[in-house]
mmCIF file of C-alpha atoms in Angstrom:
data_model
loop_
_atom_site.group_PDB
_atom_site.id
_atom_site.type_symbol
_atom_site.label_atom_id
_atom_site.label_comp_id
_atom_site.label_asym_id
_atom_site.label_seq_id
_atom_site.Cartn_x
_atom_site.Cartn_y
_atom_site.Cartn_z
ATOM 1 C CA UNK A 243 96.099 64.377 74.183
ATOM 2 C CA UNK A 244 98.011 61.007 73.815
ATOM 3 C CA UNK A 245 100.079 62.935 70.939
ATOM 4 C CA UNK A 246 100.729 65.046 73.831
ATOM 5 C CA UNK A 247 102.139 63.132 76.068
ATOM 6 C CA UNK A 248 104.137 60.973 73.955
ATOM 7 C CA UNK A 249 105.643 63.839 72.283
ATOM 8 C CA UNK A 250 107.140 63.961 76.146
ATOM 9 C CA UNK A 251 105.054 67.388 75.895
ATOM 10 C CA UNK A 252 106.912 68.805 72.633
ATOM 11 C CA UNK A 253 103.851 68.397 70.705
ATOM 12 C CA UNK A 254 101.033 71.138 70.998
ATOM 13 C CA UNK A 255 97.777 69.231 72.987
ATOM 14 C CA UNK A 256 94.689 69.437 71.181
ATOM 15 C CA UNK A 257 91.387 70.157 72.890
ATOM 16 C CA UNK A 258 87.678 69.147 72.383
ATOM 17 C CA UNK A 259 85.469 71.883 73.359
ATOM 18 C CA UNK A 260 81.945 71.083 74.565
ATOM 19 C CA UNK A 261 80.819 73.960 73.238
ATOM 20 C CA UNK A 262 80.032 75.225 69.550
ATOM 21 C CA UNK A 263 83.052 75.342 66.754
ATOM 22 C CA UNK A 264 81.928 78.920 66.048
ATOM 23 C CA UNK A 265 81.686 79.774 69.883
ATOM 24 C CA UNK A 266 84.858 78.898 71.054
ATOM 25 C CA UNK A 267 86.568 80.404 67.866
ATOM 26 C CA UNK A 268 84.600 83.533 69.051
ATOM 27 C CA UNK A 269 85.930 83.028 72.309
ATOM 28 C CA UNK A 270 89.787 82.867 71.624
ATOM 29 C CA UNK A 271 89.454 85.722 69.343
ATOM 30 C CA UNK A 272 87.386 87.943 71.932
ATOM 31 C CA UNK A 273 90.390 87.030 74.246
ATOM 32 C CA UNK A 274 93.347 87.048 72.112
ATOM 33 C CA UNK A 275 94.641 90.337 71.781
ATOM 34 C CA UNK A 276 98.119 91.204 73.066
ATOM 35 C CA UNK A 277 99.023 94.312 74.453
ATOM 36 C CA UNK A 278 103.106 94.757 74.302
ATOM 37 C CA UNK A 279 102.818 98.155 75.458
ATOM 38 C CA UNK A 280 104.360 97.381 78.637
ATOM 39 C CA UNK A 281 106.376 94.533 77.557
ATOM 40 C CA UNK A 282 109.786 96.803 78.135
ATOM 41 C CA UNK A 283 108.694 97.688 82.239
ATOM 42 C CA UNK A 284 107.649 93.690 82.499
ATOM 43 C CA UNK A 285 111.767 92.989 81.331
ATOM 44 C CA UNK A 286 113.349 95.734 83.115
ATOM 45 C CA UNK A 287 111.209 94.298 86.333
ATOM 46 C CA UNK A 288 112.474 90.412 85.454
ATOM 47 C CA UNK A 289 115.678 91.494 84.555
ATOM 48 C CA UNK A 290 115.813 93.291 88.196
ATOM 49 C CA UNK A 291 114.584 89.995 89.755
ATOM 50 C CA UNK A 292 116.929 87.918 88.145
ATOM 51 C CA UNK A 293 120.306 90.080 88.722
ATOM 52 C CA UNK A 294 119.099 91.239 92.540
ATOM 53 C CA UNK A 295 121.331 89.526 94.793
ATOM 54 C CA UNK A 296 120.703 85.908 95.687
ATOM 55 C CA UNK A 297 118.540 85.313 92.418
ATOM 56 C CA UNK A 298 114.650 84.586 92.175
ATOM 57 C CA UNK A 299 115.078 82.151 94.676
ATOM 58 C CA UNK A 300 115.472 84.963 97.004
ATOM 59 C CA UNK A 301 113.586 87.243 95.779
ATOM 60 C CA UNK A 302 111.014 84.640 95.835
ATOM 61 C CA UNK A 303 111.831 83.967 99.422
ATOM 62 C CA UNK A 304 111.718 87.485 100.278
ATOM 63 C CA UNK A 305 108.226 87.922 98.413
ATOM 64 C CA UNK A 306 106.119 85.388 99.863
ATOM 65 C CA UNK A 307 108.217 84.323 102.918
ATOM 66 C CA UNK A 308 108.512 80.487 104.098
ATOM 67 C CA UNK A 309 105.863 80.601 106.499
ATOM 68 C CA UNK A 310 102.685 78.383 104.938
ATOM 69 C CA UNK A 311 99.157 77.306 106.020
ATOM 70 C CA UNK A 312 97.232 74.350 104.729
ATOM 71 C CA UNK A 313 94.166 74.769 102.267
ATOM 72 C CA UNK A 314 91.774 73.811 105.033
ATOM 73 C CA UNK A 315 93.225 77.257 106.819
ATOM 74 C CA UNK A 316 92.818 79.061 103.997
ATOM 75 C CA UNK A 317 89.487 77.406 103.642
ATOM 76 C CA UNK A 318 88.422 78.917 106.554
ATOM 77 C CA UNK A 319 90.042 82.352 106.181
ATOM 78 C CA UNK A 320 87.725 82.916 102.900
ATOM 79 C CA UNK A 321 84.505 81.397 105.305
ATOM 80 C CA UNK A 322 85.251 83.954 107.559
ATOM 81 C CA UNK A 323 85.738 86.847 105.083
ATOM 82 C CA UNK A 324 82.552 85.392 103.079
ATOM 83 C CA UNK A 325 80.523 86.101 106.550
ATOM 84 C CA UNK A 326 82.119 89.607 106.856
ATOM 85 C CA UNK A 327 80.746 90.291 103.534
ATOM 86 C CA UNK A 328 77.183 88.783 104.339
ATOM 87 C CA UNK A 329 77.603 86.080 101.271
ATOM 88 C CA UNK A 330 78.162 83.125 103.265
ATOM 89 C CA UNK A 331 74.995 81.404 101.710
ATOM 90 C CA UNK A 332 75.691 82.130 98.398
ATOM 91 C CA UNK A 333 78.806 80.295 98.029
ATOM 92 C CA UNK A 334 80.410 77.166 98.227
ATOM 93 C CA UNK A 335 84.008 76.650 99.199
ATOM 94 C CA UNK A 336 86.040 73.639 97.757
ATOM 95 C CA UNK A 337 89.503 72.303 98.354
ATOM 96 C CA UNK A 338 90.506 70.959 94.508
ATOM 97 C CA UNK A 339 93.980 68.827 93.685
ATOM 98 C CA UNK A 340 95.566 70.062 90.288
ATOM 99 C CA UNK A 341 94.570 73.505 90.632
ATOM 100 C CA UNK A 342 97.363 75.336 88.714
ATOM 101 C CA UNK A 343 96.551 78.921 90.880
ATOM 102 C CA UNK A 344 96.014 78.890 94.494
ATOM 103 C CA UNK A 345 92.165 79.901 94.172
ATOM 104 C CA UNK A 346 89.384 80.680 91.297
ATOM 105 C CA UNK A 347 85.855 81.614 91.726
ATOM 106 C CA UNK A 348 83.200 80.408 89.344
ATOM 107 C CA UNK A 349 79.426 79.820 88.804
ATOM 108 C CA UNK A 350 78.652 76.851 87.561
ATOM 109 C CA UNK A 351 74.947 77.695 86.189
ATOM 110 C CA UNK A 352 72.877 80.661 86.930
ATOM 111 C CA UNK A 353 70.859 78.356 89.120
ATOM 112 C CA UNK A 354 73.638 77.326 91.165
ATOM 113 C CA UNK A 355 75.720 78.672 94.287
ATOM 114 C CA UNK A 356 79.152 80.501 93.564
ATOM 115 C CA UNK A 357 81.848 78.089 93.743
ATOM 116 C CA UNK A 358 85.640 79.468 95.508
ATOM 117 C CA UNK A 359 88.113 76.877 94.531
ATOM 118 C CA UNK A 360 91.044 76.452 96.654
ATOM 119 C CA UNK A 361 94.260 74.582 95.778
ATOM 120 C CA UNK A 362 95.050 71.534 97.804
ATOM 121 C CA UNK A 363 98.458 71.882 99.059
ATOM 122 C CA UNK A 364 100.429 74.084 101.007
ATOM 123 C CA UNK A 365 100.317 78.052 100.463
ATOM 124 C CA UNK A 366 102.325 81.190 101.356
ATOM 125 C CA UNK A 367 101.190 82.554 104.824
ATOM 126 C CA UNK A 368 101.869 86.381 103.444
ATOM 127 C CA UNK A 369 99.644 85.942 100.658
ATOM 128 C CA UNK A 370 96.465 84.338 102.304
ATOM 129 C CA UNK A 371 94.536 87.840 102.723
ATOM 130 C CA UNK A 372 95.781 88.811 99.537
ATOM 131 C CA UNK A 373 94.212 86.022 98.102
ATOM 132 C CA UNK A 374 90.526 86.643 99.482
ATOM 133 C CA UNK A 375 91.010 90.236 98.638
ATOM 134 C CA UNK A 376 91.648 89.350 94.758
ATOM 135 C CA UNK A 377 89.484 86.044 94.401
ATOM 136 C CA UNK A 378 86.386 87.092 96.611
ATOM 137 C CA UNK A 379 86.852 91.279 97.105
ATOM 138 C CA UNK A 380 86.892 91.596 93.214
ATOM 139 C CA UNK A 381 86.105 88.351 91.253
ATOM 140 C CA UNK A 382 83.404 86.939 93.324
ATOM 141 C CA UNK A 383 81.602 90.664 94.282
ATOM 142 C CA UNK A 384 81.909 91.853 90.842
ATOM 143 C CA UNK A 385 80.391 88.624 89.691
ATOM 144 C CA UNK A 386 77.461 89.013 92.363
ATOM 145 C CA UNK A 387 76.937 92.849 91.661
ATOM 146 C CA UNK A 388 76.443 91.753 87.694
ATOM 147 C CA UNK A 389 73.722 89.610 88.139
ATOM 148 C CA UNK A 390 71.487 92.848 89.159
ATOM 149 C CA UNK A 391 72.642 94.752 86.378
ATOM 150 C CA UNK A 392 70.265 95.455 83.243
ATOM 151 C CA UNK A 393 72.882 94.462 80.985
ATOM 152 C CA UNK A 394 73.331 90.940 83.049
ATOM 153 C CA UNK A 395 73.307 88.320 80.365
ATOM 154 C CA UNK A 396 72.810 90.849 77.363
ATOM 155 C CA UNK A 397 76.717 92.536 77.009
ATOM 156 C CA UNK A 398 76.683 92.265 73.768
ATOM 157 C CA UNK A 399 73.478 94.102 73.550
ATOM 158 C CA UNK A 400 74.742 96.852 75.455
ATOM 159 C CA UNK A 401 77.709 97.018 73.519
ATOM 160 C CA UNK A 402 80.002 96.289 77.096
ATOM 161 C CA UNK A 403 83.503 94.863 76.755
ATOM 162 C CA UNK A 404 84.402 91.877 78.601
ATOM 163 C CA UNK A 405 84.667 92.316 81.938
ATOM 164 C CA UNK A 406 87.619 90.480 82.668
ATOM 165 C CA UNK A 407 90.440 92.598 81.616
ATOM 166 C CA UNK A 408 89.845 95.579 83.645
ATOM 167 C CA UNK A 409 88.604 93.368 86.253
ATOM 168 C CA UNK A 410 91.860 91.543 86.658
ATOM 169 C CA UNK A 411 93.849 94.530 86.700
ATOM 170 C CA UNK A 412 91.795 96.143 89.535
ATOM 171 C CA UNK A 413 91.832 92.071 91.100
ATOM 172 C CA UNK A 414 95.682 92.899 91.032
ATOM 173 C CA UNK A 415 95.754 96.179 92.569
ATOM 174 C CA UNK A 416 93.304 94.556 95.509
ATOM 175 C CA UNK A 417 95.952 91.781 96.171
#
């Protein structure tokens, strides 16, 4: 990482992995596959942005409004929509700095609580719901609903796809 950085972030970083050489190779492949099919709609949509009068500051503006809340707010939105979905006691809910997306959900260990990570800061007021719905609705649920699933733990086994493509496209419609 010094390379990194004294490349004045030019350079590539290099990462250590704590896990296997032949896992994390496995990994990357598993989850490097690009789809361009829709790379034309994704340009036409940018190009739209950036030519739609008053820029992507506007649009931007427009989008997600100037209104914000604090991450202790949203902290307690996602309490309160853990309780509505009876999973209160299964997770934890932290505020984290550096977070480079407003929230994340995660399990730690199988012997461990869920874990919603929110990003300390400031956040868009018109996106606060949205957020639960994607993080905790789909990520969080689906997560939960696996772990009583035969194939739990044995995918490969079952010959099942990861999870997380179609997951984060169905995340993104629930936003």
């Amino acid at each position: 990482m010094d390379a990194f950085f004294a490349s004045d972030f030019k350079e590539a970083p290099q990462f250590t992995y704590s896990y296997p050489e032949e896992q994390v190779t496995k990994a990357f492949k598993d989850n490097s596959e690009v789809c361009f099919d829709y790379l034309p709609e994704a340009r036409r949509i940018m190009d739209k942005v950036r030519h739609s009068p008053g820029g992507v500051d506007a649009f931007m503006k427009t989008m997600y409004g100037e209104e914000k809340v604090s991450s202790e707010e949203l902290r307690d939105l996602v309490a309160d929509y853990l309780k509505e979905h009876n999973v209160e006691d299964k997770v934890e809910i932290r505020i984290v700095e550096g977070m480079l997306s407003a929230a994340n959900v995660v399990k730690p260990s199988p012997d461990k609580k869920y874990i919603v990570n929110i990003a300390k800061g400031m956040i868009s007021k018109p996106i606060i719901h949205s957020i639960c719905d994607h993080e905790v609705g789909t990520h969080l649920l689906r997560m939960m609903n696996d772990e009583h699933q035969v194939w739990h733990g044995f995918r490969d086994r079952y010959k099942l796809a990861n999870p997380w493509t179609t997951e984060e496209g169905f995340a993104t419609l629930n936003t």
